[in-house]
Every structure is written in C-alpha cells, then in structure tokens.
XYZ file of C-alpha atoms in Angstrom:
368
model
C 0.000 0.000 0.000
C 2.960 2.332 0.603
C 3.924 2.027 -3.085
C 0.349 2.852 -4.185
C 0.271 5.866 -1.856
C 3.509 7.188 -3.362
C 2.189 6.753 -6.887
C -1.023 8.601 -6.019
C 1.096 11.686 -5.270
C 3.149 11.153 -8.413
C -0.097 11.259 -10.413
C -0.760 14.742 -9.028
C 2.335 15.879 -10.936
C 1.952 13.644 -14.008
C -1.660 13.126 -15.067
C -0.714 10.176 -17.305
C -0.088 8.173 -14.129
C -3.703 8.329 -12.969
C -4.777 5.432 -15.178
C -2.323 2.865 -13.710
C -3.040 4.217 -10.218
C -6.771 3.634 -10.762
C -6.038 0.141 -12.092
C -4.090 -0.776 -8.964
C -6.638 0.908 -6.704
C -9.340 -1.307 -8.205
C -7.102 -4.365 -7.989
C -6.514 -3.777 -4.293
C -10.222 -4.445 -3.630
C -10.751 -7.127 -6.312
C -12.732 -4.764 -8.556
C -12.864 -4.666 -12.344
C -11.680 -1.084 -12.674
C -11.973 2.501 -11.486
C -12.850 5.878 -13.003
C -12.216 9.454 -11.911
C -14.409 12.222 -13.322
C -15.210 15.889 -12.811
C -18.991 15.831 -12.464
C -19.172 19.634 -12.339
C -18.529 19.802 -16.090
C -19.591 16.975 -18.433
C -17.342 18.394 -21.155
C -14.206 17.433 -19.234
C -12.706 14.067 -20.188
C -12.738 11.395 -17.482
C -9.891 8.980 -16.726
C -10.705 5.263 -16.539
C -8.538 2.237 -15.879
C -8.358 -0.334 -18.712
C -10.914 -2.646 -17.080
C -13.721 -0.076 -17.390
C -12.455 2.220 -20.191
C -14.777 0.710 -22.830
C -17.670 0.723 -20.351
C -17.349 4.440 -19.693
C -16.788 5.323 -23.331
C -20.186 3.752 -23.972
C -21.600 5.411 -20.839
C -20.663 8.871 -22.112
C -21.752 8.293 -25.705
C -25.093 6.964 -24.501
C -25.889 10.116 -22.546
C -26.023 8.318 -19.186
C -24.128 11.123 -17.507
C -27.341 13.175 -17.460
C -29.464 10.268 -16.138
C -27.253 8.772 -13.459
C -29.122 7.783 -10.294
C -25.961 6.153 -8.961
C -24.069 9.466 -8.844
C -27.099 11.238 -7.352
C -27.214 8.616 -4.593
C -23.498 9.100 -3.972
C -23.911 12.865 -3.705
C -26.704 12.448 -1.167
C -24.365 10.683 1.276
C -22.369 12.485 3.979
C -18.996 13.593 2.636
C -15.739 12.100 3.777
C -15.601 8.465 2.748
C -16.321 5.809 0.167
C -19.986 4.884 -0.247
C -20.881 1.343 -1.385
C -24.200 1.099 -3.209
C -24.645 -2.551 -2.143
C -24.732 -1.424 1.503
C -27.204 1.448 1.101
C -29.329 0.768 -1.993
C -31.675 -2.185 -2.344
C -31.744 -4.405 -5.415
C -35.426 -3.473 -5.822
C -34.564 0.244 -5.930
C -31.684 -0.316 -8.339
C -33.958 -2.383 -10.602
C -36.164 0.701 -11.009
C -33.260 2.961 -12.046
C -32.510 3.056 -15.799
C -28.766 3.460 -15.253
C -28.606 0.144 -13.383
C -31.359 -1.744 -15.213
C -30.507 -0.645 -18.772
C -26.795 0.132 -18.624
C -24.736 -1.455 -15.840
C -26.624 -4.723 -15.359
C -26.860 -5.791 -19.034
C -23.070 -5.290 -19.279
C -22.355 -7.437 -16.246
C -21.664 -4.607 -13.809
C -23.756 -3.735 -10.815
C -21.879 -2.874 -7.619
C -19.622 0.082 -6.972
C -18.018 2.164 -4.257
C -17.545 5.869 -4.787
C -16.446 9.063 -3.104
C -16.658 12.780 -3.849
C -13.677 15.130 -3.531
C -14.234 18.887 -3.454
C -11.638 20.838 -5.450
C -10.497 24.285 -4.234
C -12.124 25.902 -7.274
C -15.520 24.453 -6.317
C -15.557 21.511 -8.733
C -16.606 18.068 -7.526
C -14.450 15.126 -8.561
C -15.739 11.588 -8.101
C -13.817 8.325 -7.908
C -15.846 5.179 -8.566
C -14.625 1.591 -8.091
C -16.616 -0.809 -10.287
C -17.328 -4.476 -9.564
C -19.068 -7.111 -11.629
C -22.676 -7.810 -10.655
C -22.021 -11.509 -10.067
C -19.520 -10.676 -7.343
C -20.322 -9.483 -3.871
C -20.172 -5.816 -3.006
C -17.163 -4.439 -1.204
C -16.725 -5.837 2.280
C -15.784 -3.793 5.332
C -12.073 -4.543 4.992
C -12.040 -3.370 1.362
C -13.942 -0.176 2.233
C -11.520 0.467 5.109
C -8.610 0.136 2.670
C -10.205 2.649 0.286
C -10.946 5.046 3.133
C -7.335 4.780 4.328
C -6.252 5.864 0.849
C -8.889 8.575 0.467
C -6.957 11.361 2.288
C -4.043 10.758 -0.072
C -6.380 10.833 -3.083
C -7.900 14.096 -1.840
C -4.499 15.729 -1.255
C -3.296 14.573 -4.672
C -6.430 16.074 -6.235
C -5.746 19.349 -4.402
C -2.182 19.438 -5.738
C -3.318 18.529 -9.248
C -5.907 21.323 -9.150
C -3.295 23.885 -8.144
C -0.911 22.714 -10.853
C -3.696 22.899 -13.440
C -4.604 26.444 -12.354
C -0.931 27.410 -12.564
C -0.769 26.144 -16.165
C -3.857 28.161 -17.070
C -2.471 31.293 -15.414
C 0.835 30.817 -17.243
C -1.025 30.668 -20.562
C -2.973 33.824 -19.701
C 0.235 35.604 -18.665
C 1.846 34.667 -21.988
C -1.099 36.261 -23.772
C -0.753 39.331 -21.529
C 2.898 39.678 -22.556
C 1.675 39.784 -26.152
C -0.758 42.550 -25.159
C -3.844 40.359 -25.529
C -6.702 40.571 -22.990
C -7.737 37.004 -22.198
C -9.678 34.854 -19.732
C -10.263 31.149 -19.220
C -13.893 30.069 -18.913
C -15.859 26.959 -18.074
C -18.193 25.383 -20.590
C -21.080 27.399 -19.077
C -19.316 30.756 -19.518
C -18.148 31.248 -15.936
C -14.701 32.810 -15.687
C -11.975 30.834 -13.912
C -9.122 33.318 -14.336
C -8.305 36.442 -16.348
C -5.097 38.332 -17.090
C -4.389 41.968 -16.262
C -5.183 43.406 -19.741
C -8.663 41.874 -19.514
C -9.627 44.430 -16.881
C -8.929 47.182 -19.422
C -11.596 46.162 -21.933
C -14.725 46.826 -19.877
C -16.300 48.541 -22.889
C -16.212 45.263 -24.812
C -16.551 42.585 -22.121
C -16.599 42.187 -18.375
C -17.158 39.664 -15.592
C -20.616 39.946 -14.039
C -22.288 38.305 -11.063
C -21.517 34.627 -10.408
C -18.323 35.090 -12.436
C -20.143 34.914 -15.772
C -18.536 36.455 -18.828
C -20.637 39.255 -20.306
C -19.999 40.607 -23.804
C -21.313 44.160 -24.072
C -23.142 43.521 -27.322
C -26.385 41.664 -26.842
C -26.405 39.586 -30.017
C -22.730 38.650 -29.760
C -23.265 37.637 -26.121
C -26.276 35.513 -27.123
C -24.341 33.909 -29.991
C -21.419 33.104 -27.677
C -23.623 31.402 -25.080
C -25.544 29.539 -27.781
C -22.245 28.132 -29.057
C -21.205 27.163 -25.518
C -24.528 25.334 -25.060
C -23.990 23.463 -28.329
C -20.463 22.554 -27.239
C -21.769 21.071 -23.968
C -24.336 18.987 -25.825
C -21.695 17.709 -28.258
C -19.030 17.093 -25.611
C -18.937 13.346 -26.278
C -18.765 13.681 -30.058
C -15.384 15.267 -30.653
C -13.253 18.371 -30.333
C -14.928 21.541 -28.990
C -15.495 24.388 -31.450
C -13.457 27.532 -31.941
C -14.833 30.727 -33.402
C -14.318 34.464 -33.791
C -17.046 37.027 -33.020
C -16.774 40.643 -34.255
C -17.912 43.061 -31.521
C -19.151 46.322 -33.077
C -18.010 49.647 -31.703
C -20.183 51.667 -29.335
C -20.041 55.373 -28.560
C -16.732 55.964 -26.814
C -15.398 52.431 -27.343
C -13.360 50.641 -29.977
C -14.680 47.678 -31.931
C -13.122 44.330 -31.105
C -12.936 40.682 -32.106
C -13.602 37.956 -29.550
C -11.791 34.683 -30.254
C -13.119 31.542 -28.529
C -10.334 28.940 -28.356
C -10.774 25.447 -26.853
C -8.468 24.484 -24.003
C -6.527 21.428 -25.122
C -3.383 19.470 -24.323
C -1.659 19.740 -20.959
C -3.772 22.738 -19.919
C -6.983 20.696 -20.222
C -7.199 18.950 -16.870
C -9.775 16.823 -15.104
C -9.366 18.792 -11.862
C -10.058 22.265 -13.314
C -13.032 22.721 -15.630
C -11.420 25.221 -18.009
C -13.053 24.618 -21.399
C -12.076 27.699 -23.435
C -9.765 30.665 -23.597
C -11.466 33.915 -24.572
C -9.112 36.381 -26.260
C -10.483 39.844 -27.062
C -8.625 42.150 -29.434
C -9.740 45.812 -29.585
C -9.350 47.183 -33.118
C -8.824 50.481 -34.834
C -11.397 51.364 -37.450
C -10.274 50.908 -41.045
C -11.892 51.729 -44.352
C -12.245 48.212 -45.712
C -11.914 44.569 -44.889
C -10.497 41.987 -47.290
C -12.303 38.903 -48.533
C -9.450 36.828 -47.057
C -10.302 38.110 -43.580
C -14.005 37.409 -44.069
C -13.236 33.871 -45.217
C -10.859 33.336 -42.312
C -13.232 34.611 -39.660
C -16.327 32.700 -40.706
C -15.298 29.932 -43.117
C -17.092 31.736 -45.947
C -16.826 30.491 -49.501
C -15.087 32.871 -51.978
C -18.491 33.891 -53.377
C -19.921 34.533 -49.906
C -16.848 36.599 -48.957
C -17.201 38.778 -52.068
C -20.901 39.337 -51.387
C -20.187 40.103 -47.730
C -17.530 42.622 -48.721
C -19.941 44.269 -51.155
C -22.594 44.641 -48.444
C -20.058 46.098 -46.010
C -19.068 48.636 -48.678
C -22.683 49.842 -48.747
C -24.250 47.999 -51.672
C -27.758 46.605 -51.451
C -28.511 42.957 -52.176
C -29.880 43.903 -55.624
C -26.847 46.057 -56.419
C -24.574 43.233 -55.281
C -26.437 40.704 -57.432
C -26.245 42.987 -60.461
C -22.527 43.643 -60.024
C -21.742 39.925 -59.858
C -24.195 38.923 -62.571
C -26.278 36.641 -60.379
C -29.966 36.447 -59.498
C -31.221 38.405 -56.502
C -32.495 35.168 -54.927
C -29.045 33.649 -55.298
C -27.530 36.668 -53.545
C -30.123 36.395 -50.778
C -29.260 32.706 -50.343
C -25.594 33.645 -49.940
C -26.520 36.314 -47.375
C -28.518 33.759 -45.350
C -25.465 31.488 -45.324
C -23.208 34.381 -44.282
C -25.491 35.263 -41.365
C -25.704 31.632 -40.258
C -21.928 31.246 -40.274
C -21.312 34.565 -38.521
C -23.914 33.905 -35.828
C -25.841 37.094 -36.595
C -29.533 37.330 -37.343
C -29.680 40.558 -39.367
C -27.753 41.855 -42.353
C -27.342 45.251 -40.671
C -25.635 43.678 -37.655
C -23.184 41.865 -39.925
C -22.376 45.067 -41.795
C -21.951 47.045 -38.569
C -19.660 44.422 -37.072
C -17.505 43.835 -40.141
C -17.146 47.534 -40.936
C -15.261 47.776 -37.633
C -12.628 45.239 -38.642
C -9.213 46.399 -39.812
C -7.487 45.623 -43.068
C -5.147 42.801 -42.033
C -2.131 41.430 -43.859
C 0.062 38.403 -43.476
C -0.723 34.872 -42.511
C -2.972 35.204 -39.455
C -5.298 32.237 -39.390
C -8.573 33.067 -37.674
C -10.615 30.260 -39.126
C -12.783 28.070 -36.944
C-alpha cells in the first residue's frame, strides 16, 4: 500500500499516471476497474482504468451522464468516505433505475463504491470503483482500505488542481505579454481566471455576477452562449469548437474581435473545468476589410466573402447581385449562409460588425 500511496502523489504531478493508479486501486479491492471524473462539467474528459475504459466510453456516448441515479445517490451521502451502493441501496430500488437496469446490469456490472472530492475551485471530482454484478459488493475490509487511501487521493487532487490552475495562469500571462486581454472560462461561460489586460476592456466585455462572462453587445453575447450550449451537448462527439465574433463599436469604445479557443493538451485537466480561452482584441477602425479576412473569420466560400464585402461597402442585395451577374435570390441565399456562419440574425448587424474590422495582412489564421 505504501507504493500505491507514493504513486497517487506522483499522479498529481503527471496526469498520465492516474490510469495505472486507478487500475491498482481497483485491484486492491478485487474490482474490475476505477474511473475518476469531474462531475461539475460533463465536457471534461474522465480517466478510466483499462478494465472499465470501454464501459465508460459507452456510458458517455449513450448520454447516461445526465441520467445517473448512482451518482445522485453518492452525492446524497455524507462527505468524507467511500460509499458502497450494495450497503445502502436495495436491489429493488436499483432495478427501477434506468442506469442500473438498462446500462450497468446488461453489461455485467452492478456494484460500486464511490467518493466525492471537493476541489479548491468548487468543482466536484468523483472516484468510482466498479465491480461485476455476479460478485459481492465491497466488504468492510475493502472499504476500510479505500478510506485509508482517500486522504491521499484528496491531497493529490488538491495538488493537481493547483498545478492545473498554474498552467492556465501561465497561458494567460503569456497572452498578456503579447498585449492580448484574455480569460479562461468553463463550458457554461463562468470565468476561472483572467489576465491583467482583460480588466482594461470593460467597454467590450466584463465579468458579471456569479463570475459569468458578459460581452457588451447583446447579439454577440447571445451567440457566444448559444455556441457554448452546443459545445456542452456535443461534448462526447469530438473536439470543442473555436470561433471568432466581431464586436461592433459603441459610442466611446473601440470595436473588437472575440476569439473563442478550446483548451486542449496539458492545460486541459480533469481537476479544473477550463473549457475555453477567450481572447479579445480591440481594433482600430479601417476603411475596408479583405475577402481573405471574411473567409478566415467565418469559413465563408469565396463567393460569400465577395458578397459580404460588397454589403459592407454599402451595396444593397440587388446592387450586389447585379454587379456579380447573379440572381437576386441567389444573392439572398448567400446572405442567409453568411449570417448563419457569422452567428448574426440581421444583415445590418453583420455590416456594422464587419465595418469595424481592420485591413489585415500576413498569414494570421482566424478560421474556426
């Protein structure tokens, strides 16, 4: 057990070590496997030992995370130890719960012991030890062993959380050195951390009550939160989206572009629910914007970019159609596509936002 305790602390420094630690933790109590997950944010990847990796891949893809009576039962227990469902939940009750009846039981699983660890940033991390249904639940000696290890697991989670926050803050500081206001946000738009330049863009964006990011342009703010909602719903289907949102100027304030960038790689951590970096670049007004910039910002086709540029330059849809030798209905169809890709509902909003963008040169890639 001393070796396992040491490796628990090593995993706090090197996240790749969590999987073998979970494997040995499960093996110590004759279980099939173990999983650790941040239940505060379903978009955050979980870590599972090999014995239950396929099970939890299927669990996530099947949407069971949102219909999990087992986790709800765990959360209802007093904090501080491992909770064994076989000791507190009857077979009759479990038979009525879809997650047991339709997911765990048909796959041969059925008994588990779990605990909840509160992270310093307010997230809740669960560790679940999974046993096959044909085996007995965990006995008192096995639960005692898990509870002896729990303080070490909790301290390791605390260290891992602090290291993860430090990596996020280092990324934000690097952006600050480049003069870029930036913040890290959860999948629901709550701000985890922001750099010093971010406090200087209150005309474009700010942090409101409950730490929620607020963009000071209603339609851009709505489009941002709609994209975040879509990202949460698609969390099991692949990489999160990235996108750029033009923020039109207001009296006394510069226009800006908000870039939403997914947190990936070493910065993406199970113990801190940072889902995106938000980088906001205030801009100086220019006379025109190139078709290359329009294509890069919104993944427009060449034809859509030319039509968008024409509208920004003041032409009507009919004038644009005439100048390109296309039907008015064809031009309107292109405009509908432009608005859909830019996240704006009205042509006037698109024109107002894009007219604020500068003429940019070089190889900047702002595509989604």
